[in-house]
GROMACS .gro file of C-alpha atoms in nm:
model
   74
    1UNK     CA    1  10.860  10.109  14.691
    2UNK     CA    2  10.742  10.440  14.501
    3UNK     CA    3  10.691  10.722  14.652
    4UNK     CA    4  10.303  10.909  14.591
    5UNK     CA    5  10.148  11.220  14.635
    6UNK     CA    6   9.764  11.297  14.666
    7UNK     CA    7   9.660  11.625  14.635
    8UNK     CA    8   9.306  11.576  14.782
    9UNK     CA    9   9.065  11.878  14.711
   10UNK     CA   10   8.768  11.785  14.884
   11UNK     CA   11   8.427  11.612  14.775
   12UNK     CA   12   8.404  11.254  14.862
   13UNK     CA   13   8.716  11.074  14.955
   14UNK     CA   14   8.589  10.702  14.908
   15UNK     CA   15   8.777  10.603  14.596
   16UNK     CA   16   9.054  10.819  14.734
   17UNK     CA   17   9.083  10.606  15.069
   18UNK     CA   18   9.062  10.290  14.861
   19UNK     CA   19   9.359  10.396  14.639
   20UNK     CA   20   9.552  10.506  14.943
   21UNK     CA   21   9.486  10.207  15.105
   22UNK     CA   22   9.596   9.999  14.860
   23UNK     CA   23   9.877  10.134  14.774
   24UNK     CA   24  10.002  10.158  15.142
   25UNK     CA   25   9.910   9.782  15.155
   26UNK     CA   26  10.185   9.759  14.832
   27UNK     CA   27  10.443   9.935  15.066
   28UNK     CA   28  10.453  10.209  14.909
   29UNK     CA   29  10.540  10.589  15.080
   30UNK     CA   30  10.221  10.800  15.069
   31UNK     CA   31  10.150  11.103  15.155
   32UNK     CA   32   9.831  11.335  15.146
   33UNK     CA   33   9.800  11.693  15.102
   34UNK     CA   34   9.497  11.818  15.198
   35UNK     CA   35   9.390  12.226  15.068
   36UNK     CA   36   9.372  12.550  15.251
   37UNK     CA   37   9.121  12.534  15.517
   38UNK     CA   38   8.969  12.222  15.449
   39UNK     CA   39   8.932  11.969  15.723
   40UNK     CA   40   9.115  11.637  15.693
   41UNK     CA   41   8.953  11.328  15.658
   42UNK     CA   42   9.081  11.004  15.838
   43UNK     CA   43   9.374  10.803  15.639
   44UNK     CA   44   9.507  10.474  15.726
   45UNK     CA   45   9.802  10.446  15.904
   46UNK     CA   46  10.169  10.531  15.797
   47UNK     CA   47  10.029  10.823  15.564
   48UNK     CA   48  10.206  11.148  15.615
   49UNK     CA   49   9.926  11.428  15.605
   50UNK     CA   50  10.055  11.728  15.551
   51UNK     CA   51   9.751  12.103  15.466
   52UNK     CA   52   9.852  12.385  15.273
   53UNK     CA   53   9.845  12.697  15.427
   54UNK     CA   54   9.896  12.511  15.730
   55UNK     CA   55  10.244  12.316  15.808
   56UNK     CA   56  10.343  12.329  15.400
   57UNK     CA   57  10.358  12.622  15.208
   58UNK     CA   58  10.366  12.612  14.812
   59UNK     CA   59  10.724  12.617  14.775
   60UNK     CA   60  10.715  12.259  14.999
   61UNK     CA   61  10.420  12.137  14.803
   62UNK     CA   62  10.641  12.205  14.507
   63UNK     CA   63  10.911  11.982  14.661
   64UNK     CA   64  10.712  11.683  14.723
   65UNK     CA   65  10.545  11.695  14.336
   66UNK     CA   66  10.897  11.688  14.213
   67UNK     CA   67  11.034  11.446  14.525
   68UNK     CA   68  10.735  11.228  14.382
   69UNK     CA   69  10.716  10.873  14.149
   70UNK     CA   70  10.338  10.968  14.114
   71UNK     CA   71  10.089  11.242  14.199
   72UNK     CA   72   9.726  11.228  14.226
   73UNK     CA   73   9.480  11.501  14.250
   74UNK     CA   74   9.151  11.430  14.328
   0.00000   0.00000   0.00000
């Protein structure tokens, strides 16, 4: 089970969704950071959403990179 980040920008989230779909289907641990002030967008289930600015500063985002198997930014 790996453990991946998504660092999610904005713009469209399809392929996004798709990829964090799938790879919560593979078991994997996922979690999505979403960027100061932007809105979230709905995730499937069992993905730990976390926004900058918001409940994580830098210093944690620089945790989870690190805590990471693979990141993503989109």
């Amino acid at each position: 089970m790996a453990q991946v980040l998504h660092l999610l920008k904005g713009g469209d989230p399809a392929l996004a969704l798709a990829t964090i779909a799938e790879q919560c289907g593979a078991g994997d641990r996922v979690v999505a950071v979403f960027g100061e002030g932007q809105v979230p967008c709905a995730l499937p289930g069992g993905v730990t959403t976390r926004r900058l600015g918001h409940d994580l500063s830098y210093a944690q985002l620089l945790d989870l990179v690190f805590e990471a198997d693979q990141v993503i930014a989109w």
